[in-house]
mmCIF file of C-alpha atoms in Angstrom:
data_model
loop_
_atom_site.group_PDB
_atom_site.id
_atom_site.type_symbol
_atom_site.label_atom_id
_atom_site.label_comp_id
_atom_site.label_asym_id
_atom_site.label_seq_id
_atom_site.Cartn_x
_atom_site.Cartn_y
_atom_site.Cartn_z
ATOM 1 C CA UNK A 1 0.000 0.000 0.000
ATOM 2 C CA UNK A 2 1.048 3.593 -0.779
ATOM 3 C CA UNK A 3 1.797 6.279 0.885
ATOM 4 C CA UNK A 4 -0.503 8.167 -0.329
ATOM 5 C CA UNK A 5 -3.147 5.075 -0.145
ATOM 6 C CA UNK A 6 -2.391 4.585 3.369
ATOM 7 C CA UNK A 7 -3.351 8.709 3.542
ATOM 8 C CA UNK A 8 -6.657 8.273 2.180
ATOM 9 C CA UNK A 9 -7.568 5.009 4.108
ATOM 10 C CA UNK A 10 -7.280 6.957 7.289
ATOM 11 C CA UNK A 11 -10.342 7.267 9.949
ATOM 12 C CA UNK A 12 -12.313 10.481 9.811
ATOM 13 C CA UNK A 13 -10.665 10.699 13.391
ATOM 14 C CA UNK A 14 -7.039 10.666 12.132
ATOM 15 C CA UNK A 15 -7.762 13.002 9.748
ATOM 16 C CA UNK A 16 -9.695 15.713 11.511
ATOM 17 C CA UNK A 17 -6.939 15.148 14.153
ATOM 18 C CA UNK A 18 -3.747 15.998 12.049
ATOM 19 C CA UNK A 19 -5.798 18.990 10.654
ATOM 20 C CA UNK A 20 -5.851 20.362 14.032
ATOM 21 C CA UNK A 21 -1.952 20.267 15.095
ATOM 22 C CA UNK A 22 -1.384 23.007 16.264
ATOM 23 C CA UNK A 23 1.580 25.295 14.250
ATOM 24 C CA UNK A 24 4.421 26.206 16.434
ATOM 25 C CA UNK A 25 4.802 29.779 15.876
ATOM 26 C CA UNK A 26 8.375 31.253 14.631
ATOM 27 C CA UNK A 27 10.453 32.984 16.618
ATOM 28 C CA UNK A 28 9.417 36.287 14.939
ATOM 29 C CA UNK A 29 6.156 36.254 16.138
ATOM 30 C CA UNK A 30 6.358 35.723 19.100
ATOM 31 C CA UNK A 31 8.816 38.476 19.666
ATOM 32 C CA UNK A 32 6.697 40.397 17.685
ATOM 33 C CA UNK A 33 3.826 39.056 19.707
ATOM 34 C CA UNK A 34 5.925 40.753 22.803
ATOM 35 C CA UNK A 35 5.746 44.004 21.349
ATOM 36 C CA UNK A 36 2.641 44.581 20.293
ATOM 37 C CA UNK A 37 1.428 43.130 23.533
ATOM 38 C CA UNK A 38 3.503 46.011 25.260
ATOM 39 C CA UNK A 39 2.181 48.826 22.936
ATOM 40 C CA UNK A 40 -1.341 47.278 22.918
ATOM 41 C CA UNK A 41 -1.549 47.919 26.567
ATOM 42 C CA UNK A 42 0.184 51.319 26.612
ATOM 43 C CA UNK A 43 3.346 50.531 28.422
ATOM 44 C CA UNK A 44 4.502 52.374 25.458
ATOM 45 C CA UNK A 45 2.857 55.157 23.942
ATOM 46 C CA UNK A 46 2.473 56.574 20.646
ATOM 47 C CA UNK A 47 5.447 58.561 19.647
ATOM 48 C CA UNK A 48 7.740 56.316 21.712
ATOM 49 C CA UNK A 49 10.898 54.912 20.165
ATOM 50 C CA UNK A 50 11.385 51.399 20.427
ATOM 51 C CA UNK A 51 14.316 50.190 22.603
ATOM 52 C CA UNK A 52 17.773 49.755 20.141
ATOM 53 C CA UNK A 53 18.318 46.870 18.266
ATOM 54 C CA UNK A 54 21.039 45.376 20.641
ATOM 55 C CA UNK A 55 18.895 45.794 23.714
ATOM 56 C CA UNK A 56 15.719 43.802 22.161
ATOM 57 C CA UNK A 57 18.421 41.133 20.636
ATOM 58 C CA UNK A 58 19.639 40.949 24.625
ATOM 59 C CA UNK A 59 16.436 41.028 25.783
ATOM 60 C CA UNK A 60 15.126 38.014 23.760
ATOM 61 C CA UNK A 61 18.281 35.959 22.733
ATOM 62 C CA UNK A 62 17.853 36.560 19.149
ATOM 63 C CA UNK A 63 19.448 37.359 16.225
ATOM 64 C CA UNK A 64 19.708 40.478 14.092
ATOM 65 C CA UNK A 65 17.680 38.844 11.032
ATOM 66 C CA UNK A 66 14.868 37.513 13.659
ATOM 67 C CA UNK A 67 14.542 40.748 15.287
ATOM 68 C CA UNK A 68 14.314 42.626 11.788
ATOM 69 C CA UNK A 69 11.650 40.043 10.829
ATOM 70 C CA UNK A 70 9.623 41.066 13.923
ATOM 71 C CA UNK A 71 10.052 44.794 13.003
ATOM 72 C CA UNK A 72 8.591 44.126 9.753
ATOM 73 C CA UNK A 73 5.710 42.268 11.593
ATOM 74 C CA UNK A 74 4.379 45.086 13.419
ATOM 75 C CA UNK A 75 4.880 47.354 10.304
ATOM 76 C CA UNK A 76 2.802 45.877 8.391
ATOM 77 C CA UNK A 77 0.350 46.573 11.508
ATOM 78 C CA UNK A 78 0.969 49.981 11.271
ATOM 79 C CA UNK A 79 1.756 49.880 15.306
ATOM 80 C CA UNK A 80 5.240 51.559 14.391
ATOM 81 C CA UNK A 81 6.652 53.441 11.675
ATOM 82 C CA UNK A 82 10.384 52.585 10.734
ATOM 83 C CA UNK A 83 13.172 55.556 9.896
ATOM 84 C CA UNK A 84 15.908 54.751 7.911
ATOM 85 C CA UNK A 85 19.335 56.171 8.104
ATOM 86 C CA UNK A 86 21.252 57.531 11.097
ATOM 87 C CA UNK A 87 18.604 58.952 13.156
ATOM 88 C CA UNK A 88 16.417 56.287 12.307
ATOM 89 C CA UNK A 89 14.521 53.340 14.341
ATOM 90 C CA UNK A 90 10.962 52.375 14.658
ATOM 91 C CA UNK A 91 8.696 54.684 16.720
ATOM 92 C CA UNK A 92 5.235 53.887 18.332
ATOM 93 C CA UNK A 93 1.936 54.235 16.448
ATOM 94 C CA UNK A 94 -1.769 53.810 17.915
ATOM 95 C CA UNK A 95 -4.054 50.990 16.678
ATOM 96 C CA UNK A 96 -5.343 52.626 13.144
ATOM 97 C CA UNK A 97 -8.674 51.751 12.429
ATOM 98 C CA UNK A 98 -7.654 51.837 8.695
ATOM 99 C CA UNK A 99 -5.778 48.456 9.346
ATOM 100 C CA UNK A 100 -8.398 46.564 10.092
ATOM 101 C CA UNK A 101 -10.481 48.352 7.596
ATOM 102 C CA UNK A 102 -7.904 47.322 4.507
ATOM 103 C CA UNK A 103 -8.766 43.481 5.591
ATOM 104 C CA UNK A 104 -12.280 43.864 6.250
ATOM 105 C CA UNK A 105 -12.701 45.712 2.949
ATOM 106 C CA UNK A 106 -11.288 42.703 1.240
ATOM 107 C CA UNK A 107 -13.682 40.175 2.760
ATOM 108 C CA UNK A 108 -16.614 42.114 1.981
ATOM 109 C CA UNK A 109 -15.563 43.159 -1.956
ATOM 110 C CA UNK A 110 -14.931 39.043 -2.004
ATOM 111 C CA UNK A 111 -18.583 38.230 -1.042
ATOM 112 C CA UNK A 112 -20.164 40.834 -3.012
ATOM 113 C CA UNK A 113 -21.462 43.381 -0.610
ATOM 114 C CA UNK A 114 -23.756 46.556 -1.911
ATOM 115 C CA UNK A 115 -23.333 49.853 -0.930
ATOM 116 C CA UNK A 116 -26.785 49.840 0.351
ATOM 117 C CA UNK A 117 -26.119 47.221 2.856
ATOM 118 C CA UNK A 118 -23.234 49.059 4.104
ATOM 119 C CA UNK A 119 -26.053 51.865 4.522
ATOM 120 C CA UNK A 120 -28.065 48.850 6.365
ATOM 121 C CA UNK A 121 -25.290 48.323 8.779
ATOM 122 C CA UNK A 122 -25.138 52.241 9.558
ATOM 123 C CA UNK A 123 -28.497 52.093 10.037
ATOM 124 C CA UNK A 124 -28.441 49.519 12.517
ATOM 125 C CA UNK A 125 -25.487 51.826 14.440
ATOM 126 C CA UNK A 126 -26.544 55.253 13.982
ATOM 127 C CA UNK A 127 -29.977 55.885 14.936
ATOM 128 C CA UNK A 128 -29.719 54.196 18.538
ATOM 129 C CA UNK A 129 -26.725 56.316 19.053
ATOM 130 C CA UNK A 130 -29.027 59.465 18.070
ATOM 131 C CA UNK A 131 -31.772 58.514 20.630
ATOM 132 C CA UNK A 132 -29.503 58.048 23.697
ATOM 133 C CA UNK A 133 -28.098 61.283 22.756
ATOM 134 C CA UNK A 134 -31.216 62.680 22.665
ATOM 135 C CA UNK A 135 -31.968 61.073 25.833
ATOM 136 C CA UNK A 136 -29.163 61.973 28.134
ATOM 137 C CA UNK A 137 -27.057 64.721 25.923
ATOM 138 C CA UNK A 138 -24.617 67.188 27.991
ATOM 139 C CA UNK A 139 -23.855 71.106 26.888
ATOM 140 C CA UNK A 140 -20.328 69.189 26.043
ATOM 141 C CA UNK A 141 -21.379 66.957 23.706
ATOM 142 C CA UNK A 142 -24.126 69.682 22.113
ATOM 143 C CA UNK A 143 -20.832 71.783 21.880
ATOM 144 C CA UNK A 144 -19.192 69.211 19.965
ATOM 145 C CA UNK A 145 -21.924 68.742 17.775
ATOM 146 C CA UNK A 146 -22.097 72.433 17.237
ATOM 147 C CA UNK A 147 -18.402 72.420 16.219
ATOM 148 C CA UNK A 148 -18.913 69.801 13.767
ATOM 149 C CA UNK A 149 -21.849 71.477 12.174
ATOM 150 C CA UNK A 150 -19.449 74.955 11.614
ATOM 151 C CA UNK A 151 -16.787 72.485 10.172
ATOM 152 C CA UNK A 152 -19.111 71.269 7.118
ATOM 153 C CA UNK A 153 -20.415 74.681 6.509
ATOM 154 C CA UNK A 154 -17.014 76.374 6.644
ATOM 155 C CA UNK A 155 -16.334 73.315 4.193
ATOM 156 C CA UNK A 156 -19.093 73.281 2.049
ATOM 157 C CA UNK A 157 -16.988 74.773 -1.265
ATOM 158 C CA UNK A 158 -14.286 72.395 -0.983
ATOM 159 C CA UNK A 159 -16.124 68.623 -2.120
ATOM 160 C CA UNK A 160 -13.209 66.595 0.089
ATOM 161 C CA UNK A 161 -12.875 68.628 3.057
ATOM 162 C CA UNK A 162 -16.730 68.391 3.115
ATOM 163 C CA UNK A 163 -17.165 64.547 2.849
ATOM 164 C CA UNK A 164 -14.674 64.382 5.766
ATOM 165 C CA UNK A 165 -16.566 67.095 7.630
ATOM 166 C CA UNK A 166 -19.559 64.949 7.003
ATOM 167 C CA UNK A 167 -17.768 61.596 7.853
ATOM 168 C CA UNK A 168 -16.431 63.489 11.421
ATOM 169 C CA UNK A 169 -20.380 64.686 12.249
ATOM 170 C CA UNK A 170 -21.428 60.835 11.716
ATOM 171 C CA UNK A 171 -18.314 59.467 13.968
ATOM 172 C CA UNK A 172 -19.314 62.402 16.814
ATOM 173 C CA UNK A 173 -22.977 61.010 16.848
ATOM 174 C CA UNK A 174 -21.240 57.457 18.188
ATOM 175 C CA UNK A 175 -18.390 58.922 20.058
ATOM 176 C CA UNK A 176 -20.956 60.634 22.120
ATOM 177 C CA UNK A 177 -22.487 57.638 22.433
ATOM 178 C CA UNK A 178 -19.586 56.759 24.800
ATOM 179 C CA UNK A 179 -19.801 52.549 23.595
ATOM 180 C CA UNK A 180 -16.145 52.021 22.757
ATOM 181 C CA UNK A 181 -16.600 49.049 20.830
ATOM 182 C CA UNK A 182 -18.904 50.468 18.912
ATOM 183 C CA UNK A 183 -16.970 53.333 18.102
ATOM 184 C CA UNK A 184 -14.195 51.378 17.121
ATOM 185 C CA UNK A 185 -16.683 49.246 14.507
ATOM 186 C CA UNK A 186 -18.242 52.727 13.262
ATOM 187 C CA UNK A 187 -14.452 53.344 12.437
ATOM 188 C CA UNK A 188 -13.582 50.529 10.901
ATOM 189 C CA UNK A 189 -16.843 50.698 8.586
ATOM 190 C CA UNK A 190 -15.775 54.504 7.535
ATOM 191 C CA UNK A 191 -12.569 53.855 6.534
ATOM 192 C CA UNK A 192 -14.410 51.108 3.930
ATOM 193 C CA UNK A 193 -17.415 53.251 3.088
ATOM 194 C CA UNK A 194 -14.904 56.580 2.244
ATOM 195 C CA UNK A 195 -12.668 54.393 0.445
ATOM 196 C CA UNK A 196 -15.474 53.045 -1.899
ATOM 197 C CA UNK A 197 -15.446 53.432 -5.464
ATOM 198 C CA UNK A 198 -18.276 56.092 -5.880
ATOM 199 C CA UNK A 199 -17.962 59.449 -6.665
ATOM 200 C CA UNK A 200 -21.235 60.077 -4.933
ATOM 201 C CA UNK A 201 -19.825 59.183 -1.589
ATOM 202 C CA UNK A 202 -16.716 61.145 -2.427
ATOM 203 C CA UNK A 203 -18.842 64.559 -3.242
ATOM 204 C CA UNK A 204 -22.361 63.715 -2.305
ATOM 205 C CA UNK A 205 -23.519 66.226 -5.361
ATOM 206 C CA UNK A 206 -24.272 69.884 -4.839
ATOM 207 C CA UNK A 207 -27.824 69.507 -3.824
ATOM 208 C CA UNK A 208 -27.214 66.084 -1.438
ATOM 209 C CA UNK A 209 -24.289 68.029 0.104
ATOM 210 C CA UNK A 210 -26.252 70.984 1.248
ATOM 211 C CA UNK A 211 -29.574 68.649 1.858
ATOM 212 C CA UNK A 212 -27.058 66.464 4.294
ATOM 213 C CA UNK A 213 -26.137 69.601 6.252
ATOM 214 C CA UNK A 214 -29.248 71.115 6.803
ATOM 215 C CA UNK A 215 -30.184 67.663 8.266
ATOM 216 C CA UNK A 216 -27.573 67.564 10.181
ATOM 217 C CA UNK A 217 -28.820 70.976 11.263
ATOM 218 C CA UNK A 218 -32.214 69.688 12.313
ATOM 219 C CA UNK A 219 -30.833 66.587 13.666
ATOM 220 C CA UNK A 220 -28.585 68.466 16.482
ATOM 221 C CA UNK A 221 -32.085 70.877 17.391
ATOM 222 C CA UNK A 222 -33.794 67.486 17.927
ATOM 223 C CA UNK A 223 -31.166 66.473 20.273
ATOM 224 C CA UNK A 224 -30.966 69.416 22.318
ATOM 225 C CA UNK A 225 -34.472 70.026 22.455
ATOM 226 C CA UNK A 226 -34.270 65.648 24.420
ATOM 227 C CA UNK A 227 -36.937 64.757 21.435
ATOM 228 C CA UNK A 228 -35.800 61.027 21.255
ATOM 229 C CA UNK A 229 -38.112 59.224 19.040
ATOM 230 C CA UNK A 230 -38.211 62.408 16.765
ATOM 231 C CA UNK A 231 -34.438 62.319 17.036
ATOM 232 C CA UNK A 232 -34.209 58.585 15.648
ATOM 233 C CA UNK A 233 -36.568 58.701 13.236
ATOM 234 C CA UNK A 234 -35.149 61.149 11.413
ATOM 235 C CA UNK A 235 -31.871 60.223 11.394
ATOM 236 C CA UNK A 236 -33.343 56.651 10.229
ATOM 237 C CA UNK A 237 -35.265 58.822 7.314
ATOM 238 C CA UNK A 238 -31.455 60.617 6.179
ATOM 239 C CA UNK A 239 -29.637 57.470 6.144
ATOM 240 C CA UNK A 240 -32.493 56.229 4.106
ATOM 241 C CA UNK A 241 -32.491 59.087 1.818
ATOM 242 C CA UNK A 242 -28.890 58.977 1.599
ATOM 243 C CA UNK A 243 -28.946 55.128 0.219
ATOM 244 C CA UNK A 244 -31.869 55.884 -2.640
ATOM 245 C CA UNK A 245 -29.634 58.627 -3.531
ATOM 246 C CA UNK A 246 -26.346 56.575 -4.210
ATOM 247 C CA UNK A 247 -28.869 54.554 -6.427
ATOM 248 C CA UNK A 248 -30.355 56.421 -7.981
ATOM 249 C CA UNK A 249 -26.762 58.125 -9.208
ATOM 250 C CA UNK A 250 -26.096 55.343 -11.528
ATOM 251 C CA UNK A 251 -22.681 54.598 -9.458
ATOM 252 C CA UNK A 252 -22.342 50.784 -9.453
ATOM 253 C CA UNK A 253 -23.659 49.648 -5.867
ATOM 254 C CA UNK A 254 -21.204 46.768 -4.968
ATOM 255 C CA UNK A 255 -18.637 47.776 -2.853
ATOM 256 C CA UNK A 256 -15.412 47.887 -5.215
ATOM 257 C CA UNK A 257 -12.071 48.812 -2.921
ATOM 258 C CA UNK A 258 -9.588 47.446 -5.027
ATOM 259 C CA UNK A 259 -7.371 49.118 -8.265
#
């Protein structure tokens, strides 16, 4: 009997069982599993240089290629940012949400996703956000919301300082929230959405852009004046609006990231 007979006779048992070895990571990352560890949980900050090469070579009985291959690790992360030359080394960076957004992107360009149910998943963050605000705001967080408002409309001539106005006013709506983990998905989902392949996202048109701000406009009255459900259901009606909009432009709908 062959090897490769011998392979095929084996029990569904055998099989499943030598799928799930376990693969002994490389040296590399686990050093670089080290690091991020320590930047993850802020024993270094952002802005923070590394320690020298000789001292992380001491410190984990490695070798100068190993090391390097750790480095490269965590820069492909984006949790530091390497300098060449003489007053080089690798420095600190926060978590980017952009990271995670690059990956998710790909998944969801793979499987065929729509603009409109990115516009779904908004939906499903947004509008609870709006009520709670409306529910429990603060003259702080009204400020902020204030703020963003005088951001679009000191933007509203220049098409991509607006759509990032307008992306900022949607991300203060959750950061007011206060739900970190939502915040950090709202983030994530940005980074996709303003990434997208449409050049209605990108400039929104002249009439959706000033239609969006005035909305915004009536959204942050609601808020302050504590009118919850009114709050919520018209953000629900704007994100709504917003969707038939992008469809109705003609831009393709399916979520294209990729060159």
């Amino acid at each position: 009997m062959t090897e490769a007979t011998r392979a095929v006779n084996k029990s569904p048992q055998k099989r499943n069982a030598a799928a799930l070895r376990v693969r002994v990571p490389k040296t590399a990352e686990l050093v670089a599993a080290s690091l991020r560890r320590v930047i993850i949980r802020g024993e270094l900050e952002p802005g923070d240089a590394l320690p020298p090469e000789s001292a992380l070579m001491e410190q984990f009985g490695i070798s100068r290629p190993t090391l390097r291959e750790a480095i490269r690790v965590l820069e492909s992360e984006a949790l530091i940012s390497v300098r060449r030359g003489v007053h080089g080394g690798a420095r600190v960076n926060a978590p980017d949400p952009m990271v995670a957004a690059r990956y998710l992107g790909l998944i969801l360009e793979y499987r065929g996703t729509t603009l409109g149910e990115m516009f779904q998943l908004v939906a499903s963050i947004e509008p609870p956000c709006v009520r709670q605000l409306a529910s429990r705001h603060t003259p702080s967080g009204i400020g902020r919301l204030h703020e963003a408002l005088a951001t679009e409309e000191e933007a509203k001539d220049d098409p991509a300082a607006l759509a990032e106005a307008k992306a900022a006013f949607h991300a203060t709506l959750v950061e007011l929230n206060g739900n970190r983990a939502m915040l950090a998905l709202h983030e994530t989902l940005q980074c996709i959405f303003y990434q997208a392949k449409s050049p209605h996202i990108a400039t929104g048109g002249k009439t959706g852009t000033r239609r969006d701000h005035e909305e915004h406009v009536k959204l942050v009255k609601l808020i302050q004046a504590g009118e919850a459900d009114e709050a919520e259901a018209h953000w629900r009606r704007h994100i709504s609006r917003m969707e038939k909009e992008l469809n109705a432009s003609g831009a393709n709908t399916r979520l294209e990231l990729l060159d």
